[in-house]
GROMACS .gro file of C-alpha atoms in nm:
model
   90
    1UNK     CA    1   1.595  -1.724  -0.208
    2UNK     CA    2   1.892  -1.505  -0.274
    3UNK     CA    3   2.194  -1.642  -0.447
    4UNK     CA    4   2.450  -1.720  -0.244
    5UNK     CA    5   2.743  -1.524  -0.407
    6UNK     CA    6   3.091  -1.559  -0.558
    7UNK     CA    7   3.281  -1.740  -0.266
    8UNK     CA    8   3.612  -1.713  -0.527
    9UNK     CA    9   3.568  -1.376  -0.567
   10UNK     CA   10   3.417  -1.257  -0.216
   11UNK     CA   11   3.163  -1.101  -0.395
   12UNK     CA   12   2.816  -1.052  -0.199
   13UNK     CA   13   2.469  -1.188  -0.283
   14UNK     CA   14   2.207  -1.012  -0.509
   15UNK     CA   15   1.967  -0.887  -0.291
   16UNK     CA   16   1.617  -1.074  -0.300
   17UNK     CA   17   1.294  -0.852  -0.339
   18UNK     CA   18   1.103  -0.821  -0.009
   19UNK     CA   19   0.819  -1.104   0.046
   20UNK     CA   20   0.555  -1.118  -0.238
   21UNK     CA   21   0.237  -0.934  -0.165
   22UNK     CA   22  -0.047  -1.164  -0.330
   23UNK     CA   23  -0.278  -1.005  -0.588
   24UNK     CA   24  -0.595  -1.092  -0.328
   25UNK     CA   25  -0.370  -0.936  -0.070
   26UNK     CA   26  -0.312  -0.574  -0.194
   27UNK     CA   27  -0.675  -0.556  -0.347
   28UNK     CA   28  -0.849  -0.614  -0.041
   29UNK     CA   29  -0.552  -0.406   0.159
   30UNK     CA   30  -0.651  -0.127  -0.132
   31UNK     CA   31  -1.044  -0.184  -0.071
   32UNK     CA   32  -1.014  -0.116   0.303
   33UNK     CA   33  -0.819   0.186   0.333
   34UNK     CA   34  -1.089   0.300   0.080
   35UNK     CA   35  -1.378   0.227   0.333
   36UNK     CA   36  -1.145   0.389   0.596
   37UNK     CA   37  -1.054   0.687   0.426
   38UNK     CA   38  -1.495   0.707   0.343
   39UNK     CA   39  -1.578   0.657   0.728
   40UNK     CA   40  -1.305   0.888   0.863
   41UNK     CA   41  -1.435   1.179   0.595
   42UNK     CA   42  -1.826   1.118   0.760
   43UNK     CA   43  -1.745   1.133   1.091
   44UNK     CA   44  -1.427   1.341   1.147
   45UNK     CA   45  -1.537   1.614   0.795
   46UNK     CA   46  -1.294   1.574   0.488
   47UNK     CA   47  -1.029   1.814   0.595
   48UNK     CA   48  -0.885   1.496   0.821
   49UNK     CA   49  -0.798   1.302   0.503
   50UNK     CA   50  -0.773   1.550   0.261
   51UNK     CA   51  -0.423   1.546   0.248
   52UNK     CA   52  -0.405   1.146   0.180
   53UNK     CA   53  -0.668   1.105  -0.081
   54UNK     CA   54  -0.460   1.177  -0.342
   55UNK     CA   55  -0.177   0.942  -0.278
   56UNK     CA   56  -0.486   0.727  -0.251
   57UNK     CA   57  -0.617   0.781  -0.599
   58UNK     CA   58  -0.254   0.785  -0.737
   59UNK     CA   59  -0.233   0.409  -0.661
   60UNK     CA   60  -0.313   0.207  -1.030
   61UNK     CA   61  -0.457  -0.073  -0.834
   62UNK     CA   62  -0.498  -0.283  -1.149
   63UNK     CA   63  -0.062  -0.259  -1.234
   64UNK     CA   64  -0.015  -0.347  -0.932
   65UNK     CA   65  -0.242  -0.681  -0.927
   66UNK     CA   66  -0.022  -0.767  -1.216
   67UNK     CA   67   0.297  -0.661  -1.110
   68UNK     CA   68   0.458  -0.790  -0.813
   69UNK     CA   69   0.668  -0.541  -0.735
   70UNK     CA   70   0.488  -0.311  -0.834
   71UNK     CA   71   0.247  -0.497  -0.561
   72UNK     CA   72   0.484  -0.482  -0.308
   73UNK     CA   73   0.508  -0.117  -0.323
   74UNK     CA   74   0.155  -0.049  -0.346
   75UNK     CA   75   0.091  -0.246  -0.044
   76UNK     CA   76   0.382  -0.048   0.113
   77UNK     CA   77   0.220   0.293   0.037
   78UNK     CA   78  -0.142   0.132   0.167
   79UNK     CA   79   0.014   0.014   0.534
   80UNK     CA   80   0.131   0.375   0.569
   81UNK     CA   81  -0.191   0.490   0.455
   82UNK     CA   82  -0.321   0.291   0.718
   83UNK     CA   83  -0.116   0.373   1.028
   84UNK     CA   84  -0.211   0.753   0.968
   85UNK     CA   85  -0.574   0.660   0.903
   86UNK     CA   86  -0.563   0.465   1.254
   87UNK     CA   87  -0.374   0.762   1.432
   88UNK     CA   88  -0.667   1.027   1.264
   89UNK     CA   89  -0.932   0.821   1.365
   90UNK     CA   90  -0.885   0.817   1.728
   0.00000   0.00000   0.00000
């Protein structure tokens, strides 16, 4: 919960951090688009993902188990690798 600000002084609220990706979350979020990004390279050929694989492997799944935001952005960068993933696959 964000604090609710200076009321004497008018100024605003700090901003909370977005909702808290879990550790359990992101890893099995990280495991799937890994299976995805596998299956999409056998049946569409690797030049369909070739261009996400390495924004894949860039992701230090372990920092972000510990970290939560950290987490929060991995699991950002994993949804997007998702919606493309979905949108290549069809």
């Amino acid at each position: 919960i964000a604090p609710a600000g200076d009321p004497a002084s008018g100024a605003p609220a700090a901003m909370a951090p977005g909702p808290v990706t879990t550790a359990d979350d992101v890893t099995r979020l990280y495991v799937a688009v890994g299976s995805q990004l596998k299956a999409i390279d056998q049946d569409r050929g690797p030049a369909v993902t070739q261009d996400l694989w390495p924004v894949f492997l860039s992701i230090r799944i372990h920092d972000a188990i510990t970290d939560p935001i950290k987490r929060n952005d991995v699991a950002q960068t994993l949804r997007q690798l998702q919606d493309q993933l979905a949108a290549r696959s069809r």
